[in-house]
Coordinates of C-alpha atoms in Angstrom, one line a residue:
Chain A
L1013 CA -23.7 54.0 -26.5
N1014 CA -21.9 52.5 -23.3
I1015 CA -18.4 50.9 -24.0
V1016 CA -17.8 48.8 -20.8
P1017 CA -14.3 48.4 -20.0
S1018 CA -13.2 44.6 -19.8
P1019 CA -10.3 43.3 -17.7
V1020 CA -7.2 42.4 -19.7
Q1021 CA -6.1 38.7 -19.9
F1022 CA -2.6 37.7 -19.6
E1023 CA -1.0 34.6 -21.0
Y1024 CA 2.1 32.9 -19.4
L1025 CA 3.5 29.8 -20.7
V1026 CA 5.2 27.3 -18.6
R1027 CA 6.7 24.0 -19.7
V1028 CA 6.3 21.1 -17.4
Q1029 CA 9.5 20.0 -16.0
P1030 CA 10.6 17.1 -14.1
H1031 CA 10.7 19.1 -10.7
H1032 CA 7.1 19.9 -11.3
T1033 CA 5.8 16.3 -11.3
D1034 CA 5.4 13.7 -8.4
Y1035 CA 5.2 9.9 -8.3
A1036 CA 1.9 9.9 -10.1
G1037 CA 3.8 11.1 -13.3
V1038 CA 1.8 14.2 -13.5
V1039 CA 2.2 17.8 -12.1
W1040 CA 2.1 17.8 -8.2
H1041 CA -0.9 19.8 -7.2
G1042 CA 1.2 22.4 -5.3
S1043 CA 3.5 23.1 -8.4
Y1044 CA 0.6 25.0 -9.8
L1045 CA 1.1 27.7 -7.0
R1046 CA 4.5 28.6 -8.4
W1047 CA 3.3 29.1 -12.1
M1048 CA 0.3 31.2 -10.8
E1049 CA 2.7 33.4 -8.9
E1050 CA 4.9 33.7 -11.9
A1051 CA 2.1 34.6 -14.0
R1052 CA 1.1 37.4 -11.9
I1053 CA 4.4 38.8 -11.5
D1054 CA 4.7 38.8 -15.2
A1055 CA 1.5 40.5 -15.7
L1056 CA 2.4 43.3 -13.2
R1057 CA 5.6 43.9 -15.3
V1058 CA 3.5 44.2 -18.5
V1059 CA 1.4 47.0 -16.8
G1060 CA 4.7 48.8 -15.5
I1061 CA 5.3 47.2 -11.9
E1062 CA 8.6 45.5 -11.4
F1063 CA 7.7 43.4 -8.3
A1064 CA 11.1 43.6 -6.6
D1065 CA 10.9 47.5 -6.9
L1066 CA 7.5 47.3 -5.1
V1067 CA 9.0 45.2 -2.3
A1068 CA 12.0 47.7 -2.0
I1069 CA 9.8 50.6 -1.3
G1070 CA 8.1 48.5 1.4
C1071 CA 4.9 47.3 -0.2
D1072 CA 3.9 43.7 -0.7
L1073 CA 1.0 41.8 -2.2
P1074 CA 0.6 38.5 -0.4
V1075 CA -2.0 35.8 -1.3
V1076 CA -4.7 36.2 1.2
E1077 CA -7.2 33.7 -0.3
L1078 CA -6.9 30.9 -2.8
S1079 CA -9.2 28.2 -4.4
L1080 CA -8.4 25.8 -7.0
N1081 CA -10.3 23.2 -8.9
Y1082 CA -8.4 20.4 -10.4
R1083 CA -9.9 19.1 -13.6
K1084 CA -7.2 17.4 -15.5
P1085 CA -3.7 16.7 -14.7
L1086 CA -0.8 18.1 -16.7
Q1087 CA 2.2 15.8 -17.7
M1088 CA 5.7 16.2 -18.3
G1089 CA 6.6 17.6 -21.7
N1090 CA 3.1 19.5 -21.7
V1091 CA 3.1 23.2 -22.1
A1092 CA 0.7 25.1 -20.0
I1093 CA -0.8 28.3 -20.6
V1094 CA -1.7 30.3 -17.3
R1095 CA -4.5 32.8 -18.2
S1096 CA -4.8 35.5 -15.7
C1097 CA -7.1 38.2 -15.3
L1098 CA -7.8 40.7 -12.6
L1099 CA -11.8 40.3 -12.0
H1100 CA -12.2 43.3 -9.7
K1101 CA -10.7 45.3 -6.9
E1102 CA -12.4 45.5 -3.4
K1103 CA -10.4 48.5 -1.8
V1104 CA -6.9 47.1 -1.5
R1105 CA -7.8 43.4 -2.3
W1106 CA -7.4 42.2 -5.9
I1107 CA -9.5 39.3 -7.1
W1108 CA -7.7 37.3 -9.8
S1109 CA -8.9 34.7 -12.1
Q1110 CA -6.1 32.3 -13.0
N1111 CA -6.9 29.2 -15.2
I1112 CA -4.4 26.9 -16.5
E1113 CA -4.8 25.1 -19.8
S1114 CA -2.8 22.6 -21.7
K1115 CA -1.6 24.2 -24.9
E1116 CA -2.1 20.7 -26.6
G1117 CA -5.9 20.5 -27.1
N1118 CA -6.5 23.7 -25.3
T1119 CA -8.0 21.8 -22.4
L1120 CA -8.9 23.6 -19.2
C1121 CA -6.7 21.7 -16.5
V1122 CA -6.9 24.0 -13.4
E1123 CA -9.4 26.7 -12.5
G1124 CA -8.0 29.1 -10.1
K1125 CA -8.9 32.0 -8.1
V1126 CA -6.5 34.2 -6.0
V1127 CA -7.1 37.3 -3.9
L1128 CA -4.1 39.4 -3.1
A1129 CA -4.1 42.3 -0.6
A1130 CA -1.7 45.3 -0.5
V1131 CA 0.3 45.3 2.6
N1132 CA 2.8 47.7 4.2
R1133 CA 5.8 45.5 4.7
Q1134 CA 7.2 47.2 7.8
Q1135 CA 4.0 47.3 9.8
N1136 CA 2.8 44.0 8.3
R1137 CA -0.5 45.8 7.9
V1138 CA -2.9 45.9 5.1
L1139 CA -2.9 49.3 3.4
R1140 CA -5.9 51.7 3.6
T1141 CA -5.2 52.8 0.0
L1142 CA -3.2 51.6 -2.9
P1143 CA -0.1 53.6 -3.6
P1144 CA -0.4 55.5 -7.0
S1145 CA 1.8 53.1 -8.9
L1146 CA -0.4 50.2 -7.8
Q1147 CA -3.7 52.0 -8.5
L1148 CA -2.6 52.7 -11.9
A1149 CA -1.6 49.2 -12.5
C1150 CA -5.0 48.2 -11.3
D1151 CA -6.6 50.5 -13.8
R1152 CA -4.6 48.9 -16.4
F1153 CA -5.5 45.5 -15.5
L1154 CA -9.2 46.3 -15.5
G1155 CA -9.1 48.0 -18.9
L1156 CA -9.8 51.5 -17.4
T1157 CA -6.8 53.0 -19.2
D1158 CA -4.2 51.9 -21.7
T1159 CA -2.5 48.6 -20.6
I1160 CA 1.0 49.1 -21.8
P1161 CA 2.9 52.0 -19.7
Chain B
L892 CA 46.0 21.3 -39.3
N893 CA 43.9 19.9 -36.4
I894 CA 40.5 21.4 -35.6
V895 CA 39.6 20.2 -32.2
P896 CA 35.9 19.8 -31.7
S897 CA 34.7 21.9 -28.9
P898 CA 31.5 21.4 -26.6
V899 CA 28.5 23.7 -27.4
Q900 CA 27.4 26.1 -24.7
F901 CA 23.8 26.5 -23.9
E902 CA 22.2 29.4 -22.3
Y903 CA 19.0 29.3 -20.5
L904 CA 17.4 32.5 -18.7
V905 CA 15.5 32.2 -15.5
R906 CA 13.9 35.4 -13.9
V907 CA 14.2 35.1 -10.0
Q908 CA 10.7 34.6 -8.7
P909 CA 9.4 35.1 -5.1
H910 CA 9.1 31.4 -4.8
H911 CA 12.7 31.2 -5.5
T912 CA 13.8 33.1 -2.4
D913 CA 14.1 32.7 1.3
Y914 CA 13.9 34.7 4.5
A915 CA 17.4 36.1 3.6
G916 CA 15.9 37.8 0.4
V917 CA 18.1 36.0 -1.9
V918 CA 17.5 32.8 -3.8
W919 CA 17.4 29.6 -1.6
H920 CA 20.4 27.5 -2.4
G921 CA 18.5 24.5 -3.5
S922 CA 16.3 26.6 -5.9
Y923 CA 19.2 26.4 -8.4
L924 CA 18.9 22.8 -8.8
R925 CA 15.5 23.6 -10.6
W926 CA 17.1 26.0 -13.0
M927 CA 19.9 23.6 -14.0
E928 CA 17.4 20.8 -14.6
E929 CA 15.4 22.9 -16.7
A930 CA 18.6 24.2 -18.5
R931 CA 19.5 20.6 -19.2
I932 CA 16.0 19.6 -20.5
D933 CA 16.2 22.6 -22.7
A934 CA 19.8 21.8 -24.2
L935 CA 18.4 18.2 -24.7
R936 CA 15.6 19.7 -26.8
V937 CA 18.1 21.7 -29.0
V938 CA 19.8 18.7 -29.8
G939 CA 16.6 16.7 -30.8
I940 CA 15.7 14.9 -27.6
E941 CA 12.3 15.7 -26.1
F942 CA 12.9 14.5 -22.4
A943 CA 9.3 13.2 -21.8
D944 CA 9.7 11.0 -25.0
L945 CA 12.9 9.4 -23.6
V946 CA 11.1 8.7 -20.5
A947 CA 8.3 7.2 -22.3
I948 CA 10.6 4.9 -24.1
G949 CA 11.9 3.5 -20.8
C950 CA 15.1 5.5 -20.3
D951 CA 16.1 8.0 -17.7
L952 CA 19.0 10.3 -17.1
P953 CA 19.1 10.8 -13.3
V954 CA 21.6 13.0 -11.6
V955 CA 24.4 10.8 -10.0
E956 CA 26.7 13.5 -8.7
L957 CA 26.3 17.2 -8.2
S958 CA 28.8 19.8 -6.8
L959 CA 28.0 23.6 -6.4
N960 CA 30.2 26.3 -5.5
Y961 CA 28.0 29.4 -4.3
R962 CA 29.9 32.5 -4.9
K963 CA 27.3 35.5 -4.9
P964 CA 23.5 35.1 -4.1
L965 CA 20.9 36.1 -6.8
Q966 CA 18.0 38.4 -5.8
M967 CA 14.4 38.9 -6.7
G968 CA 14.1 40.6 -9.9
N969 CA 17.6 39.4 -11.3
V970 CA 17.8 37.6 -14.5
A971 CA 19.9 34.5 -14.2
I972 CA 21.7 32.9 -17.1
V973 CA 22.4 29.3 -16.7
R974 CA 25.5 28.3 -19.1
S975 CA 25.5 24.4 -19.6
C976 CA 28.1 22.6 -21.4
L977 CA 28.7 18.8 -21.7
L978 CA 32.4 18.5 -20.9
H979 CA 32.7 14.9 -21.6
K980 CA 31.2 11.4 -21.6
E981 CA 32.5 8.5 -19.7
K982 CA 30.5 5.4 -21.1
V983 CA 27.0 6.3 -20.3
R984 CA 27.9 9.0 -17.8
W985 CA 27.6 12.5 -18.9
I986 CA 29.6 15.2 -16.9
W987 CA 28.1 18.7 -17.3
S988 CA 29.5 22.1 -16.3
Q989 CA 26.6 24.4 -15.3
N990 CA 27.4 27.9 -14.3
I991 CA 25.0 30.4 -13.2
E992 CA 25.5 34.2 -14.0
S993 CA 23.5 37.3 -13.0
K994 CA 22.8 38.9 -16.3
E995 CA 23.2 42.2 -14.7
G996 CA 26.9 42.6 -14.6
N997 CA 27.6 39.2 -16.0
T998 CA 28.7 38.1 -12.5
L999 CA 29.4 34.5 -11.8
C1000 CA 27.2 33.4 -9.1
V1001 CA 27.1 29.7 -8.9
E1002 CA 29.6 27.3 -10.4
G1003 CA 28.0 23.7 -10.8
K1004 CA 29.1 20.4 -12.0
V1005 CA 26.6 17.6 -12.6
V1006 CA 26.9 14.0 -13.6
L1007 CA 24.1 12.3 -15.3
A1008 CA 23.9 8.5 -16.1
A1009 CA 21.6 6.7 -18.7
V1010 CA 19.6 4.0 -16.9
N1011 CA 16.9 1.7 -17.8
R1012 CA 13.9 2.8 -16.0
Q1013 CA 12.1 -0.6 -15.5
Q1014 CA 15.3 -2.4 -14.3
N1015 CA 16.7 0.7 -12.5
R1016 CA 20.0 0.0 -14.0
V1017 CA 22.7 1.9 -15.6
L1018 CA 22.7 1.2 -19.3
R1019 CA 25.8 -0.4 -20.9
T1020 CA 25.5 1.6 -24.1
L1021 CA 23.7 4.6 -24.9
P1022 CA 20.7 4.2 -27.1
P1023 CA 21.4 5.6 -30.6
S1024 CA 19.3 8.8 -30.1
L1025 CA 21.3 9.6 -27.0
Q1026 CA 24.6 8.9 -28.5
L1027 CA 23.8 11.3 -31.3
A1028 CA 22.6 13.9 -28.8
C1029 CA 25.9 13.4 -27.1
D1030 CA 27.8 14.1 -30.1
R1031 CA 25.9 17.2 -30.9
F1032 CA 26.7 18.4 -27.5
L1033 CA 30.4 17.7 -27.8
G1034 CA 30.5 19.5 -31.1
L1035 CA 31.2 16.1 -32.9
T1036 CA 28.5 16.7 -35.4
D1037 CA 26.0 19.5 -36.3
T1038 CA 24.2 20.7 -33.2
I1039 CA 20.8 21.4 -34.7
P1040 CA 19.1 18.3 -35.6
Chain C
L165 CA -30.6 8.8 23.2
N166 CA -28.7 9.5 20.1
I167 CA -24.9 9.4 20.1
V168 CA -24.0 11.3 16.9
P169 CA -20.5 10.0 15.7
S170 CA -18.1 12.9 15.2
P171 CA -15.2 13.0 13.0
V172 CA -11.7 12.5 14.6
Q173 CA -9.3 15.4 14.4
F174 CA -5.6 14.8 13.7
E175 CA -2.7 17.0 14.8
Y176 CA 0.4 17.1 12.9
L177 CA 3.5 19.3 13.9
V178 CA 5.7 21.1 11.6
R179 CA 8.6 23.3 12.4
V180 CA 9.0 26.2 10.0
Q181 CA 12.2 25.7 8.1
P182 CA 14.4 28.1 6.1
H183 CA 13.2 26.4 2.9
H184 CA 9.7 27.1 3.9
T185 CA 10.1 30.9 3.8
D186 CA 10.3 33.4 1.1
Y187 CA 12.1 37.1 0.8
A188 CA 9.1 38.3 3.1
G189 CA 10.7 36.3 5.9
V190 CA 7.5 34.3 6.5
V191 CA 6.3 31.0 5.1
W192 CA 5.7 31.2 1.3
H193 CA 1.9 30.6 0.7
G194 CA 2.5 27.5 -1.4
S195 CA 4.7 25.8 1.4
Y196 CA 1.5 25.1 3.2
L197 CA 0.3 22.6 0.9
R198 CA 3.2 20.3 1.6
W199 CA 2.4 20.4 5.3
M200 CA -1.3 19.7 4.6
E201 CA -0.3 16.7 2.3
E202 CA 2.1 15.4 5.0
A203 CA -0.8 15.7 7.7
R204 CA -3.2 13.8 5.6
I205 CA -0.6 11.1 4.7
D206 CA 0.1 10.8 8.5
A207 CA -3.8 10.6 9.4
L208 CA -4.1 7.9 6.9
R209 CA -1.3 6.0 8.7
V210 CA -3.1 6.4 12.1
V211 CA -6.2 4.6 10.6
G212 CA -4.2 1.8 9.1
I213 CA -3.5 2.9 5.5
E214 CA 0.2 3.3 4.3
F215 CA -0.1 5.5 1.5
A216 CA 2.8 4.0 -0.5
D217 CA 0.8 0.7 -0.3
L218 CA -2.2 2.2 -1.6
V219 CA -0.5 3.5 -4.6
A220 CA 1.2 0.4 -5.2
I221 CA -2.0 -1.4 -5.4
G222 CA -3.1 0.9 -8.1
C223 CA -5.2 3.5 -6.3
D224 CA -4.5 7.2 -5.6
L225 CA -6.2 10.0 -3.7
P226 CA -5.3 13.1 -5.7
V227 CA -6.5 16.7 -4.5
V228 CA -9.3 17.7 -6.8
E229 CA -10.2 21.0 -4.9
L230 CA -8.5 23.2 -2.6
S231 CA -9.3 26.4 -0.8
L232 CA -7.1 28.3 1.5
N233 CA -7.7 31.4 3.7
Y234 CA -4.5 33.0 4.9
R235 CA -5.1 34.9 8.0
K236 CA -1.6 35.4 9.7
P237 CA 1.7 34.2 8.4
L238 CA 3.9 31.9 10.1
Q239 CA 7.6 32.6 10.5
M240 CA 10.7 30.7 11.0
G241 CA 11.3 29.1 14.1
N242 CA 7.4 28.8 14.7
V243 CA 6.0 25.5 15.3
A244 CA 2.7 24.8 13.3
I245 CA 0.0 22.6 14.0
V246 CA -2.0 21.2 11.2
R247 CA -5.4 20.1 12.3
S248 CA -7.0 17.7 9.9
C249 CA -10.5 16.2 10.0
L250 CA -12.4 14.3 7.5
L251 CA -15.7 16.4 7.4
H252 CA -17.7 14.1 5.4
K253 CA -17.6 11.9 2.3
E254 CA -19.7 12.2 -0.9
K255 CA -19.3 8.8 -2.9
V256 CA -15.6 8.6 -3.4
R257 CA -14.8 12.2 -2.6
W258 CA -13.5 13.0 0.9
I259 CA -13.9 16.4 2.2
W260 CA -11.2 17.5 4.7
S261 CA -11.0 20.5 6.9
Q262 CA -7.3 21.4 7.5
N263 CA -6.6 24.3 9.5
I264 CA -3.0 25.5 10.6
E265 CA -2.2 27.1 13.9
S266 CA 0.9 28.6 15.3
K267 CA 1.7 26.5 18.5
E268 CA 2.8 29.7 20.2
G269 CA -0.4 31.4 20.9
N270 CA -2.6 28.8 19.6
T271 CA -3.4 31.4 16.7
L272 CA -5.3 30.3 13.4
C273 CA -3.0 31.1 10.8
V274 CA -4.5 29.2 7.7
E275 CA -7.9 27.9 7.0
G276 CA -8.0 25.0 4.5
K277 CA -10.5 23.0 2.9
V278 CA -9.3 20.1 0.6
V279 CA -11.3 17.6 -1.5
L280 CA -9.8 14.3 -2.5
A281 CA -11.1 11.7 -4.8
A282 CA -10.3 8.0 -5.0
V283 CA -8.9 7.2 -8.7
N284 CA -7.8 4.1 -10.3
R285 CA -4.2 4.9 -11.3
Q286 CA -3.8 3.0 -14.3
Q287 CA -7.1 4.1 -15.9
N288 CA -6.8 7.6 -14.5
R289 CA -10.4 7.3 -13.5
V290 CA -12.4 8.2 -10.4
L291 CA -13.6 5.0 -8.8
R292 CA -17.2 4.1 -8.5
T293 CA -16.8 2.7 -5.0
L294 CA -14.1 2.8 -2.5
P295 CA -12.1 -0.4 -2.0
P296 CA -12.7 -1.8 1.4
S297 CA -9.7 -0.8 3.0
L298 CA -10.4 2.9 2.1
Q299 CA -14.0 2.4 3.2
L300 CA -12.8 1.4 6.5
A301 CA -10.3 4.1 6.9
C302 CA -13.0 6.6 5.9
D303 CA -15.4 5.2 8.6
R304 CA -12.5 5.6 11.1
F305 CA -12.0 9.2 10.2
L306 CA -15.6 9.8 10.6
G307 CA -15.9 8.3 14.0
L308 CA -18.2 5.5 12.9
T309 CA -16.0 2.8 14.2
D310 CA -12.9 2.6 16.3
T311 CA -10.0 4.8 15.0
I312 CA -6.9 2.9 15.8
P313 CA -6.8 -0.3 13.6
Chain D
L114 CA 47.2 8.9 27.2
N115 CA 45.6 10.9 24.6
I116 CA 41.8 11.2 24.2
V117 CA 41.1 12.5 20.8
P118 CA 37.9 14.5 20.7
S119 CA 35.5 13.2 18.1
P120 CA 32.9 14.9 16.4
V121 CA 29.3 14.3 17.5
Q122 CA 26.9 12.5 14.9
F123 CA 23.5 13.7 14.7
E124 CA 20.4 11.7 13.4
Y125 CA 17.5 13.2 11.7
L126 CA 14.6 11.2 10.5
V127 CA 12.5 12.0 7.4
R128 CA 9.5 10.1 5.9
V129 CA 9.4 10.3 2.3
Q130 CA 6.4 12.2 1.2
P131 CA 4.5 12.4 -2.1
H132 CA 5.7 16.1 -2.6
H133 CA 9.5 14.9 -2.4
T134 CA 9.0 12.5 -5.3
D135 CA 9.2 13.1 -9.2
Y136 CA 7.7 11.3 -12.2
A137 CA 10.3 8.4 -11.7
G138 CA 8.6 7.4 -8.5
V139 CA 11.5 8.2 -6.3
V140 CA 12.7 11.3 -4.4
W141 CA 13.6 14.2 -6.6
H142 CA 17.3 14.8 -6.4
G143 CA 16.8 18.2 -5.1
S144 CA 14.5 17.3 -2.4
Y145 CA 17.5 16.0 -0.3
L146 CA 18.8 19.6 0.1
R147 CA 15.6 20.4 2.2
W148 CA 16.3 17.4 4.5
M149 CA 19.9 18.3 5.0
E150 CA 19.0 21.8 5.7
E151 CA 16.5 20.6 8.2
A152 CA 19.0 18.2 9.7
R153 CA 21.5 21.0 10.3
I154 CA 19.0 23.3 12.0
D155 CA 18.0 20.4 14.3
A156 CA 21.7 19.8 15.1
L157 CA 22.2 23.5 16.0
R158 CA 19.1 23.3 18.3
V159 CA 20.6 20.3 20.1
V160 CA 23.8 22.3 20.8
G161 CA 21.8 25.3 22.0
I162 CA 21.4 27.4 18.8
E163 CA 17.9 28.3 17.7
F164 CA 18.5 29.2 14.1
A165 CA 15.7 31.9 13.9
D166 CA 17.4 33.8 17.0
L167 CA 20.8 33.6 15.2
V168 CA 19.1 35.3 12.0
A169 CA 17.4 37.8 14.3
I170 CA 20.7 39.0 15.8
G171 CA 21.9 39.6 12.0
C172 CA 24.0 36.3 11.6
D173 CA 23.5 33.8 8.8
L174 CA 25.2 30.4 7.9
P175 CA 24.5 30.2 4.3
V176 CA 25.6 27.1 2.2
V177 CA 28.8 28.2 0.2
E178 CA 29.6 24.7 -1.2
L179 CA 27.8 21.5 -1.7
S180 CA 28.5 18.2 -3.1
L181 CA 26.3 15.1 -3.5
N182 CA 26.9 11.6 -4.6
Y183 CA 23.6 9.8 -5.2
R184 CA 23.9 6.1 -4.8
K185 CA 20.6 4.6 -4.4
P186 CA 17.1 6.4 -4.7
L187 CA 14.6 6.7 -1.9
Q188 CA 11.0 6.0 -2.4
M189 CA 7.6 6.8 -1.1
G190 CA 7.1 5.4 2.1
N191 CA 10.8 5.0 3.0
V192 CA 12.1 6.4 6.3
A193 CA 15.3 8.3 5.6
I194 CA 18.1 8.9 8.3
V195 CA 20.2 12.0 7.7
R196 CA 23.3 11.4 9.5
S197 CA 25.2 14.8 10.0
C198 CA 28.5 15.4 11.5
L199 CA 30.6 18.7 11.6
L200 CA 34.0 17.4 10.3
H201 CA 35.9 20.5 10.9
K202 CA 36.1 24.2 10.8
E203 CA 38.3 26.5 8.9
K204 CA 38.1 30.0 10.5
V205 CA 34.2 30.8 9.9
R206 CA 33.7 28.0 7.6
W207 CA 32.1 24.8 8.7
I208 CA 32.5 21.5 6.9
W209 CA 29.7 19.0 7.4
S210 CA 29.3 15.5 6.3
Q211 CA 25.8 14.8 5.8
N212 CA 24.9 11.1 4.6
I213 CA 21.4 9.9 4.0
E214 CA 20.4 6.3 4.6
S215 CA 17.4 4.3 4.2
K216 CA 16.2 3.0 7.7
E217 CA 14.9 -0.2 5.9
G218 CA 18.2 -2.1 5.4
N219 CA 20.4 0.8 6.5
T220 CA 21.6 1.4 3.0
L221 CA 23.7 4.4 2.1
C222 CA 21.6 6.3 -0.4
V223 CA 23.1 9.8 -0.6
E224 CA 26.7 10.9 0.5
G225 CA 26.7 14.7 1.1
K226 CA 29.3 17.4 2.0
V227 CA 28.3 21.0 2.8
V228 CA 30.2 24.1 3.7
L229 CA 28.7 26.8 5.7
A230 CA 30.2 30.2 6.3
A231 CA 29.1 32.6 9.0
V232 CA 28.0 36.0 7.6
N233 CA 27.0 39.4 8.7
R234 CA 23.5 39.6 7.4
Q235 CA 23.3 43.5 7.1
Q236 CA 26.7 43.5 5.3
N237 CA 26.3 40.4 3.4
R238 CA 30.0 39.8 4.4
V239 CA 31.8 36.8 5.7
L240 CA 32.4 37.3 9.5
R241 CA 36.2 37.5 10.4
T242 CA 35.6 35.5 13.8
L243 CA 32.6 33.5 15.0
P244 CA 30.3 35.1 17.6
P245 CA 30.9 33.4 21.0
S246 CA 27.5 31.5 20.8
L247 CA 28.5 30.0 17.3
Q248 CA 32.1 29.2 18.5
L249 CA 30.6 27.4 21.7
A250 CA 28.0 25.3 19.1
C251 CA 31.1 24.6 17.2
D252 CA 33.1 23.2 20.0
R253 CA 29.9 21.1 21.0
F254 CA 29.8 19.7 17.5
L255 CA 33.4 18.9 17.4
G256 CA 33.3 17.1 20.8
L257 CA 35.7 19.7 22.4
T258 CA 33.1 20.4 25.1
D259 CA 29.8 18.9 26.3
T260 CA 27.3 18.6 23.6
I261 CA 24.1 19.3 25.6
P262 CA 23.8 23.0 26.6

């Protein structure tokens, strides 16, 4: 019997605000990047990483790749669900899936994929290995250990 | 015995996100306007107005005046409390006080005052009188009637 | 003798502003989307399309796909060059390459690819064919006819 | 004969972009803060201060007060003129007037007033006196010495 660990899926809710929209009356295509960032920060918190603390100790997790597929625009008044899931890890690179749905109708609106890389802030260099706290966070994201710290 | 009605105070929480900050490591001065807008939209919802519905029936509440006093910067990881309160109404103009505090230490960080005006969207004109739903919302904000619809 | 038409490359300059940056002291990853949009609007103008006019006649060109590869962060004070080029057209979809370089050192900082689709605003539907003005713009972008109107 | 020095007025042009707008089809009220910041940074450059250099030597000029009066909304396709003028200086506080006009029709759209304070970045404290380079910039803004360095 093999139990394959599966990555944890996180949900983050956002209500569409006037400042998210543009002249077309729907969410401006760049606003989704804010939501996706917020959702990742929130997921980190769940597994025990306060992002501001990470930065304070000299580590950062910048976005190094990003791809988005816009399927259906969200509108003012909609509530969006950002579903985030760490798909896998390649050395210090984290590959996330982040899909955005409309809560009304559970429609898939944006398909997103984001790659983060752990860097040393002072040297502005990609780290060779993850610091232990991030390695543990990663294991929690991937379902390799208990999620809640 | 005179019981003077007093305006209702609304609290709206915001966690400082990376995208709110600038090179100085603190919240960029313009980001607060997003929070203040979100807080007003939220307060409207509490008193029974879904902002998207208001817009759909052809009414809008644009900001016509704004003043901010920046006392102390908020930082990444901080949780902010936006305290909003409709001070009074002059015809179709709503005068809001919106102060932003840091939850840690209850420090006053930004003092804000915002004036909204009810307008007809199609004609892009200030209304002469508030539509009944907005008049009721206003009375609820000012404590002249029960807040919760 | 075959002269193969080649797509026109457009340059759009942006100076990095405080509001583009985040706590890391470099440009926030989402700010580039603003620059890329500005660069496309500017390129449209060069080939004779005023974007506001296009919207006014009921047509829009929303982003339907987006992918970015972040290679090197830009910093406050840097001048960026957004190099935009319509690679090809598939029916009403326009596939753009948009790379961002730092003017200092001509370093490639961000590799971008953006797909737009022509839609009917009122029906919120993808058009079957491009309106003549957009078809002409497209031919100009692709070097199939003179660029400057 | 008394020649009263008069403050120099700076013009900064901005073309309204899709990302500046909101659902109402006009510029979102917070977008103007970006333009005003850009205009001040540009004015500093004219009098010899590269803002990134100022920050690099540990000095910053955060906004400490802000007031805006929105008179007429700008729309997509409009070109805006931000007219900036240092009205006066109180110790290390700079009081700016920043009005925004529509180039079409020279209409006043937003009246702005912004107060900056020179601070020491490391201590996050207001400076007691301006560093010489900023004092000179200030004299240039106020017309007390030649503007162009």
